[in-house]
mmCIF file of C-alpha atoms and ligand atoms in Angstrom:
data_model
loop_
_atom_site.group_PDB
_atom_site.id
_atom_site.type_symbol
_atom_site.label_atom_id
_atom_site.label_comp_id
_atom_site.label_asym_id
_atom_site.label_seq_id
_atom_site.Cartn_x
_atom_site.Cartn_y
_atom_site.Cartn_z
ATOM 1 C CA MET A 1 -22.742 -17.210 -33.202
ATOM 2 C CA GLY A 2 -19.594 -14.639 -32.797
ATOM 3 C CA PHE A 3 -16.400 -13.224 -34.117
ATOM 4 C CA CYS A 4 -13.982 -16.353 -35.002
ATOM 5 C CA PRO A 5 -11.151 -16.445 -32.264
ATOM 6 C CA PHE A 6 -8.760 -17.945 -35.078
ATOM 7 C CA HIS A 7 -8.931 -15.262 -38.055
ATOM 8 C CA ALA A 8 -9.590 -11.580 -38.440
ATOM 9 C CA GLU A 9 -13.154 -10.633 -39.495
ATOM 10 C CA THR A 10 -15.636 -7.748 -39.332
ATOM 11 C CA ARG A 11 -18.786 -10.171 -39.687
ATOM 12 C CA PRO A 12 -19.450 -13.127 -37.230
ATOM 13 C CA SER A 13 -18.879 -16.294 -38.751
ATOM 14 C CA PHE A 14 -18.148 -18.492 -35.936
ATOM 15 C CA TYR A 15 -20.844 -20.881 -34.924
ATOM 16 C CA VAL A 16 -20.993 -22.658 -31.720
ATOM 17 C CA ASN A 17 -23.668 -25.790 -31.701
ATOM 18 C CA ALA A 18 -24.075 -25.876 -27.662
ATOM 19 C CA HIS A 19 -26.399 -28.831 -27.872
ATOM 20 C CA LYS A 20 -23.532 -30.912 -29.709
ATOM 21 C CA ASN A 21 -20.599 -29.281 -28.294
ATOM 22 C CA LEU A 22 -19.337 -28.487 -31.371
ATOM 23 C CA PHE A 23 -18.007 -25.276 -33.307
ATOM 24 C CA TYR A 24 -17.412 -24.308 -36.895
ATOM 25 C CA CYS A 25 -15.979 -21.221 -38.735
ATOM 26 C CA HIS A 26 -17.464 -20.469 -42.206
ATOM 27 C CA GLY A 27 -14.592 -17.948 -42.572
ATOM 28 C CA CYS A 28 -11.513 -20.048 -42.118
ATOM 29 C CA GLU A 29 -13.251 -23.414 -42.014
ATOM 30 C CA ARG A 30 -11.949 -24.546 -38.676
ATOM 31 C CA GLY A 31 -14.211 -26.577 -36.410
ATOM 32 C CA GLY A 32 -14.362 -29.495 -34.398
ATOM 33 C CA ASP A 33 -15.223 -30.365 -30.549
ATOM 34 C CA LEU A 34 -13.772 -28.793 -27.334
ATOM 35 C CA ILE A 35 -10.436 -30.722 -27.500
ATOM 36 C CA ARG A 36 -9.939 -29.303 -30.885
ATOM 37 C CA PHE A 37 -10.858 -25.917 -29.728
ATOM 38 C CA VAL A 38 -8.112 -26.266 -27.045
ATOM 39 C CA GLU A 39 -5.527 -27.342 -29.371
ATOM 40 C CA LEU A 40 -6.406 -24.423 -31.658
ATOM 41 C CA SER A 41 -6.562 -21.847 -29.038
ATOM 42 C CA GLU A 42 -3.740 -22.978 -26.553
ATOM 43 C CA HIS A 43 -1.269 -24.420 -29.482
ATOM 44 C CA LEU A 44 -1.354 -27.560 -27.931
ATOM 45 C CA SER A 45 -1.110 -31.215 -29.054
ATOM 46 C CA PHE A 46 -4.203 -33.466 -28.651
ATOM 47 C CA ARG A 47 -2.577 -35.236 -25.503
ATOM 48 C CA GLU A 48 -1.696 -31.761 -23.925
ATOM 49 C CA SER A 49 -5.315 -30.586 -24.740
ATOM 50 C CA LEU A 50 -6.747 -33.349 -22.832
ATOM 51 C CA ALA A 51 -4.463 -32.670 -20.016
ATOM 52 C CA TYR A 52 -5.149 -28.940 -19.903
ATOM 53 C CA LEU A 53 -8.967 -29.549 -20.029
ATOM 54 C CA GLN A 54 -8.995 -31.835 -17.333
ATOM 55 C CA GLN A 55 -6.952 -29.592 -15.065
ATOM 56 C CA HIS A 56 -9.165 -26.701 -15.779
ATOM 57 C CA ILE A 57 -12.591 -28.435 -15.069
ATOM 58 C CA GLY A 58 -10.916 -30.259 -11.893
ATOM 59 C CA VAL A 59 -10.004 -26.797 -10.510
ATOM 60 C CA ALA A 60 -13.495 -25.348 -11.553
ATOM 61 C CA ALA A 61 -15.171 -28.048 -10.054
ATOM 62 C CA GLU A 62 -13.217 -27.747 -6.587
ATOM 63 C CA SER A 63 -13.670 -24.280 -6.415
ATOM 64 C CA GLU A 64 -17.592 -24.562 -6.677
ATOM 65 C CA LEU A 65 -17.518 -27.325 -4.215
ATOM 66 C CA LEU A 66 -15.730 -25.052 -1.680
ATOM 67 C CA ASP A 67 -18.104 -22.312 -2.658
ATOM 68 C CA GLN A 68 -21.218 -24.765 -1.984
ATOM 69 C CA THR A 69 -19.398 -25.819 1.254
ATOM 70 C CA ALA A 70 -18.808 -22.473 2.648
ATOM 71 C CA ALA A 71 -22.373 -21.826 1.940
ATOM 72 C CA PHE A 72 -23.329 -24.676 3.950
ATOM 73 C CA TYR A 73 -21.611 -23.882 7.012
ATOM 74 C CA GLN A 74 -22.852 -20.270 6.689
ATOM 75 C CA LEU A 75 -26.510 -21.743 7.315
ATOM 76 C CA GLU A 76 -25.103 -23.927 9.995
ATOM 77 C CA LEU A 77 -23.623 -21.121 12.054
ATOM 78 C CA HIS A 78 -27.271 -19.862 12.799
ATOM 79 C CA ARG A 79 -28.439 -23.140 13.674
ATOM 80 C CA HIS A 80 -25.319 -23.586 16.404
ATOM 81 C CA PRO A 81 -25.771 -21.095 19.157
ATOM 82 C CA GLU A 82 -22.460 -22.244 20.578
ATOM 83 C CA ALA A 83 -20.857 -21.067 17.710
ATOM 84 C CA VAL A 84 -22.333 -17.571 17.628
ATOM 85 C CA ALA A 85 -21.533 -17.617 21.381
ATOM 86 C CA TYR A 86 -17.801 -18.257 20.455
ATOM 87 C CA LEU A 87 -17.750 -15.548 18.077
ATOM 88 C CA HIS A 88 -19.460 -12.854 20.730
ATOM 89 C CA GLN A 89 -16.738 -14.103 23.201
ATOM 90 C CA ARG A 90 -14.118 -13.179 20.605
ATOM 91 C CA GLY A 91 -15.702 -9.732 20.280
ATOM 92 C CA PHE A 92 -17.439 -10.325 17.134
ATOM 93 C CA ARG A 93 -21.157 -8.562 17.031
ATOM 94 C CA ASP A 94 -21.514 -7.363 13.424
ATOM 95 C CA PRO A 95 -23.737 -9.542 11.501
ATOM 96 C CA ALA A 96 -23.228 -7.553 8.114
ATOM 97 C CA LEU A 97 -19.314 -8.086 8.655
ATOM 98 C CA MET A 98 -19.713 -11.945 9.517
ATOM 99 C CA GLU A 99 -22.118 -11.863 6.187
ATOM 100 C CA GLU A 100 -19.442 -10.243 4.139
ATOM 101 C CA LEU A 101 -16.749 -12.369 5.293
ATOM 102 C CA GLY A 102 -18.770 -15.406 5.033
ATOM 103 C CA VAL A 103 -18.300 -16.812 8.223
ATOM 104 C CA GLY A 104 -19.670 -20.167 9.049
ATOM 105 C CA TYR A 105 -19.572 -23.062 11.408
ATOM 106 C CA ALA A 106 -18.521 -26.623 10.878
ATOM 107 C CA PRO A 107 -20.319 -28.728 13.567
ATOM 108 C CA GLY A 108 -18.629 -31.944 11.768
ATOM 109 C CA GLY A 109 -20.394 -34.944 10.889
ATOM 110 C CA ASN A 110 -22.749 -33.319 8.344
ATOM 111 C CA LEU A 111 -20.999 -32.098 5.681
ATOM 112 C CA ARG A 112 -20.310 -35.172 3.569
ATOM 113 C CA GLY A 113 -23.853 -36.403 3.304
ATOM 114 C CA HIS A 114 -25.032 -32.884 2.365
ATOM 115 C CA LEU A 115 -22.709 -32.486 -0.665
ATOM 116 C CA MET A 116 -23.165 -36.290 -1.787
ATOM 117 C CA ASP A 117 -26.810 -35.441 -1.800
ATOM 118 C CA LEU A 118 -25.858 -32.463 -4.228
ATOM 119 C CA GLY A 119 -24.312 -34.994 -6.229
ATOM 120 C CA TYR A 120 -20.647 -34.464 -5.387
ATOM 121 C CA SER A 121 -18.368 -37.696 -5.398
ATOM 122 C CA PHE A 122 -16.433 -38.992 -2.923
ATOM 123 C CA ASP A 123 -13.394 -38.724 -4.580
ATOM 124 C CA LEU A 124 -14.094 -35.023 -5.341
ATOM 125 C CA LEU A 125 -14.643 -34.471 -1.634
ATOM 126 C CA LEU A 126 -11.422 -36.343 -0.969
ATOM 127 C CA ARG A 127 -9.222 -34.469 -3.296
ATOM 128 C CA THR A 128 -10.232 -31.130 -1.900
ATOM 129 C CA GLY A 129 -9.394 -32.147 1.258
ATOM 130 C CA LEU A 130 -12.909 -31.605 2.642
ATOM 131 C CA ILE A 131 -13.038 -35.283 3.897
ATOM 132 C CA ASN A 132 -10.277 -37.729 5.137
ATOM 133 C CA HIS A 133 -9.987 -41.218 3.691
ATOM 134 C CA GLN A 134 -12.450 -42.633 6.345
ATOM 135 C CA GLY A 135 -14.918 -40.246 4.785
ATOM 136 C CA ARG A 136 -14.887 -38.190 8.055
ATOM 137 C CA ASP A 137 -15.375 -34.326 7.712
ATOM 138 C CA ALA A 138 -12.059 -32.648 7.928
ATOM 139 C CA PHE A 139 -13.594 -29.437 9.833
ATOM 140 C CA CYS A 140 -15.391 -30.422 13.186
ATOM 141 C CA ARG A 141 -16.403 -27.755 15.749
ATOM 142 C CA ARG A 142 -14.600 -24.927 13.963
ATOM 143 C CA VAL A 143 -15.479 -21.561 12.918
ATOM 144 C CA ILE A 144 -15.201 -21.401 9.167
ATOM 145 C CA LEU A 145 -13.735 -18.331 7.093
ATOM 146 C CA PRO A 146 -13.577 -18.937 3.108
ATOM 147 C CA CYS A 147 -10.256 -17.673 1.621
ATOM 148 C CA ARG A 148 -11.483 -16.082 -1.638
ATOM 149 C CA GLN A 149 -9.943 -15.222 -4.961
ATOM 150 C CA GLN A 150 -11.914 -13.207 -7.692
ATOM 151 C CA GLY A 151 -14.936 -13.903 -5.343
ATOM 152 C CA ARG A 152 -14.485 -17.908 -5.472
ATOM 153 C CA ALA A 153 -13.409 -19.741 -2.481
ATOM 154 C CA VAL A 154 -9.866 -21.329 -2.798
ATOM 155 C CA ASN A 155 -9.306 -22.592 0.506
ATOM 156 C CA LEU A 156 -11.264 -22.680 3.960
ATOM 157 C CA TYR A 157 -9.769 -21.652 7.255
ATOM 158 C CA GLY A 158 -11.247 -23.364 10.434
ATOM 159 C CA ARG A 159 -10.588 -21.761 13.665
ATOM 160 C CA SER A 160 -11.359 -24.323 16.622
ATOM 161 C CA THR A 161 -13.943 -23.544 18.987
ATOM 162 C CA GLY A 162 -12.666 -26.413 21.521
ATOM 163 C CA ALA A 163 -9.484 -27.822 22.781
ATOM 164 C CA ALA A 164 -8.356 -28.929 19.313
ATOM 165 C CA PHE A 165 -5.269 -27.158 17.613
ATOM 166 C CA PRO A 166 -6.697 -23.672 16.922
ATOM 167 C CA HIS A 167 -5.862 -23.255 13.266
ATOM 168 C CA ARG A 168 -6.687 -25.547 10.139
ATOM 169 C CA LEU A 169 -6.424 -24.984 6.647
ATOM 170 C CA LEU A 170 -7.217 -27.535 3.957
ATOM 171 C CA PRO A 171 -4.258 -29.181 2.144
ATOM 172 C CA ARG A 172 -4.199 -27.092 -0.866
ATOM 173 C CA SER A 173 -3.036 -23.601 -1.879
ATOM 174 C CA LYS A 174 -4.191 -20.662 0.492
ATOM 175 C CA GLY A 175 -4.109 -18.308 -2.321
ATOM 176 C CA GLY A 176 -2.979 -14.683 -2.471
ATOM 177 C CA LEU A 177 -3.327 -12.157 0.347
ATOM 178 C CA PHE A 178 -6.713 -11.834 1.711
ATOM 179 C CA ALA A 179 -9.138 -9.359 0.110
ATOM 180 C CA TRP A 180 -6.076 -8.027 -1.819
ATOM 181 C CA GLU A 181 -8.613 -6.891 -4.814
ATOM 182 C CA SER A 182 -9.753 -4.029 -2.390
ATOM 183 C CA VAL A 183 -6.798 -3.716 -0.073
ATOM 184 C CA GLY A 184 -4.067 -3.798 -2.695
ATOM 185 C CA THR A 185 -4.979 -0.529 -4.401
ATOM 186 C CA LEU A 186 -4.011 1.273 -0.914
ATOM 187 C CA SER A 187 -0.758 2.868 -0.103
ATOM 188 C CA THR A 188 -0.786 1.895 3.481
ATOM 189 C CA VAL A 189 -1.921 -1.723 4.422
ATOM 190 C CA ILE A 190 -1.972 -3.621 7.833
ATOM 191 C CA LEU A 191 -0.645 -7.452 7.685
ATOM 192 C CA VAL A 192 -2.136 -9.744 10.216
ATOM 193 C CA GLU A 193 -1.369 -13.276 10.930
ATOM 194 C CA GLY A 194 -4.759 -14.747 11.275
ATOM 195 C CA LEU A 195 -8.456 -14.110 9.772
ATOM 196 C CA LEU A 196 -9.824 -13.321 12.984
ATOM 197 C CA ASP A 197 -7.376 -10.531 13.694
ATOM 198 C CA LEU A 198 -8.440 -9.298 10.206
ATOM 199 C CA ALA A 199 -12.084 -9.308 11.075
ATOM 200 C CA ALA A 200 -11.395 -7.533 14.420
ATOM 201 C CA LEU A 201 -9.366 -4.711 12.647
ATOM 202 C CA TRP A 202 -12.223 -4.500 9.645
ATOM 203 C CA GLN A 203 -14.625 -4.444 12.553
ATOM 204 C CA ALA A 204 -12.946 -1.317 14.014
ATOM 205 C CA GLY A 205 -12.704 0.438 10.688
ATOM 206 C CA PHE A 206 -9.399 -0.696 9.689
ATOM 207 C CA ARG A 207 -10.403 -1.952 6.115
ATOM 208 C CA ASN A 208 -6.605 -1.612 4.828
ATOM 209 C CA THR A 209 -5.948 -4.957 6.778
ATOM 210 C CA THR A 210 -5.184 -8.161 4.889
ATOM 211 C CA SER A 211 -3.614 -11.535 5.904
ATOM 212 C CA ALA A 212 -1.188 -14.088 4.502
ATOM 213 C CA ILE A 213 -2.973 -16.557 6.878
ATOM 214 C CA GLY A 214 0.046 -17.383 8.906
ATOM 215 C CA THR A 215 3.605 -15.362 8.941
ATOM 216 C CA HIS A 216 4.735 -17.104 6.288
ATOM 217 C CA LEU A 217 3.983 -15.484 2.807
ATOM 218 C CA THR A 218 3.907 -17.394 -0.308
ATOM 219 C CA PRO A 219 5.796 -16.292 -3.483
ATOM 220 C CA GLU A 220 2.528 -14.757 -4.824
ATOM 221 C CA GLN A 221 1.667 -13.156 -1.620
ATOM 222 C CA TRP A 222 5.229 -11.790 -1.522
ATOM 223 C CA SER A 223 4.946 -10.268 -4.992
ATOM 224 C CA GLN A 224 1.340 -8.657 -4.222
ATOM 225 C CA LEU A 225 2.772 -7.005 -1.211
ATOM 226 C CA CYS A 226 5.601 -5.713 -3.137
ATOM 227 C CA ASP A 227 3.742 -4.619 -6.143
ATOM 228 C CA GLN A 228 3.399 -1.057 -5.449
ATOM 229 C CA PRO A 229 6.444 1.354 -5.125
ATOM 230 C CA GLY A 230 6.351 3.293 -1.767
ATOM 231 C CA ARG A 231 3.760 1.145 -0.197
ATOM 232 C CA CYS A 232 3.828 1.131 3.550
ATOM 233 C CA VAL A 233 3.401 -2.132 5.315
ATOM 234 C CA TYR A 234 2.245 -2.086 9.009
ATOM 235 C CA ILE A 235 3.295 -5.690 10.327
ATOM 236 C CA ALA A 236 0.692 -6.496 13.228
ATOM 237 C CA PHE A 237 1.851 -10.017 14.119
ATOM 238 C CA ASP A 238 0.829 -11.833 17.409
ATOM 239 C CA CYS A 239 2.969 -10.675 20.357
ATOM 240 C CA ASP A 240 2.976 -13.972 21.991
ATOM 241 C CA PRO A 241 5.279 -15.088 24.766
ATOM 242 C CA ASN A 242 7.289 -17.267 22.685
ATOM 243 C CA GLN A 243 8.333 -14.400 20.465
ATOM 244 C CA ALA A 244 7.403 -16.361 17.303
ATOM 245 C CA GLY A 245 5.283 -13.764 15.586
ATOM 246 C CA GLN A 246 7.384 -10.942 16.632
ATOM 247 C CA ARG A 247 10.485 -12.685 15.290
ATOM 248 C CA ALA A 248 8.843 -13.420 12.032
ATOM 249 C CA ALA A 249 7.611 -9.840 11.759
ATOM 250 C CA ARG A 250 11.171 -8.556 12.143
ATOM 251 C CA LEU A 251 12.178 -10.932 9.489
ATOM 252 C CA LEU A 252 9.476 -10.006 6.959
ATOM 253 C CA ALA A 253 10.375 -6.174 7.801
ATOM 254 C CA GLY A 254 13.930 -6.682 6.826
ATOM 255 C CA ARG A 255 12.830 -8.456 3.597
ATOM 256 C CA LEU A 256 10.300 -5.867 2.595
ATOM 257 C CA LYS A 257 12.845 -3.014 3.316
ATOM 258 C CA SER A 258 15.522 -4.762 1.013
ATOM 259 C CA ALA A 259 12.546 -5.031 -1.663
ATOM 260 C CA GLY A 260 11.912 -1.035 -1.384
ATOM 261 C CA VAL A 261 8.877 -1.452 0.786
ATOM 262 C CA ARG A 262 8.563 0.625 3.972
ATOM 263 C CA ALA A 263 7.737 -1.561 6.770
ATOM 264 C CA ARG A 264 6.764 -0.840 10.223
ATOM 265 C CA ILE A 265 6.406 -3.228 13.216
ATOM 266 C CA VAL A 266 3.292 -2.937 15.412
ATOM 267 C CA ALA A 267 3.853 -3.724 19.251
ATOM 268 C CA LEU A 268 0.690 -4.698 20.860
ATOM 269 C CA PRO A 269 0.324 -5.100 24.699
ATOM 270 C CA PRO A 270 2.446 -8.581 25.650
ATOM 271 C CA GLY A 271 0.305 -11.545 24.882
ATOM 272 C CA HIS A 272 -2.054 -10.017 22.653
ATOM 273 C CA ASP A 273 -2.931 -10.544 18.739
ATOM 274 C CA PRO A 274 -5.212 -7.981 17.215
ATOM 275 C CA ASN A 275 -8.309 -9.963 17.921
ATOM 276 C CA SER A 276 -7.511 -10.521 21.638
ATOM 277 C CA TYR A 277 -6.521 -6.793 22.064
ATOM 278 C CA PHE A 278 -10.001 -5.535 20.777
ATOM 279 C CA ALA A 279 -11.941 -8.442 22.519
ATOM 280 C CA ALA A 280 -10.183 -7.383 25.744
ATOM 281 C CA GLY A 281 -12.086 -3.932 25.207
ATOM 282 C CA ALA A 282 -9.518 -2.046 23.159
ATOM 283 C CA THR A 283 -11.055 0.600 20.609
ATOM 284 C CA ALA A 284 -9.803 1.899 17.284
ATOM 285 C CA SER A 285 -8.114 4.917 18.851
ATOM 286 C CA ASP A 286 -5.972 2.614 21.183
ATOM 287 C CA PHE A 287 -4.905 0.705 17.965
ATOM 288 C CA ARG A 288 -4.334 3.854 16.136
ATOM 289 C CA VAL A 289 -1.770 4.839 19.093
ATOM 290 C CA CYS A 290 -0.508 1.356 18.539
ATOM 291 C CA LEU A 291 0.088 2.304 14.753
ATOM 292 C CA GLN A 292 1.699 5.690 15.504
ATOM 293 C CA GLN A 293 4.194 4.260 18.108
ATOM 294 C CA THR A 294 5.884 1.836 15.401
ATOM 295 C CA GLN A 295 9.486 1.535 15.077
ATOM 296 C CA SER A 296 10.455 1.856 11.388
ATOM 297 C CA LEU A 297 13.564 -0.585 10.911
HETATM 298 ZN ZN1 ZN B 1 -12.291 -18.488 -38.521
#
């Protein structure tokens, strides 16, 4: 029982029968089922309401599935010493940080069975991209980091521990900037390409680091980065031999400047990204020197 969402009142007259999935208001005498509720609250036709519900229930189910998957992979990490060794080799030794980031491991071959035992359908697994049409797991021998939005996984990033192509995201939206709930309140932020770069910087104490997961920003990520006037963005992309990271950094810095955001490009020693820089022994003060030596455009 509560206040009716369809008319103003001072005493609750809106009843929901959760058992029968029906509502009724004794004030305005509106009532019906879930579809009727969506028709009234969203001002949609019957058909539009059906589509609306289908979409919302679908999105919620996929998000729940991704959360379950991330939790499963987190447990798997502790069952696979080779994955822990890979993380150590890349400089990650802080279990609390690994836990906070939800770092897991996908050995491959055991996800589908686990999720179907939990009652998830093959179709849903396929739709989220967690398995392919042959039913094989999308992630195999990859360290997994969930991309979360408001605490829920919207995608999973898999970093190959072997010879496979290093980066893999599920074929779905990558969401907004990583951890923007906390980083977005700050006036100085560091933007990196990869989630392992981000983990390395967080571990070194640079908690104002975010990532667009790649050098390309989606429109949503772009508007987040520009949402505070006077913000300063340090772009710390890869300094790879083919210059792709630095070229992308210069383009982005130029765009940011035109949008009124201060941008500075961080130059790491040639061949390094933030993760490899720290893994090779750099300290927080070394990185601070890199930040101080940035060129503004
Ligand atoms: Zn009412």
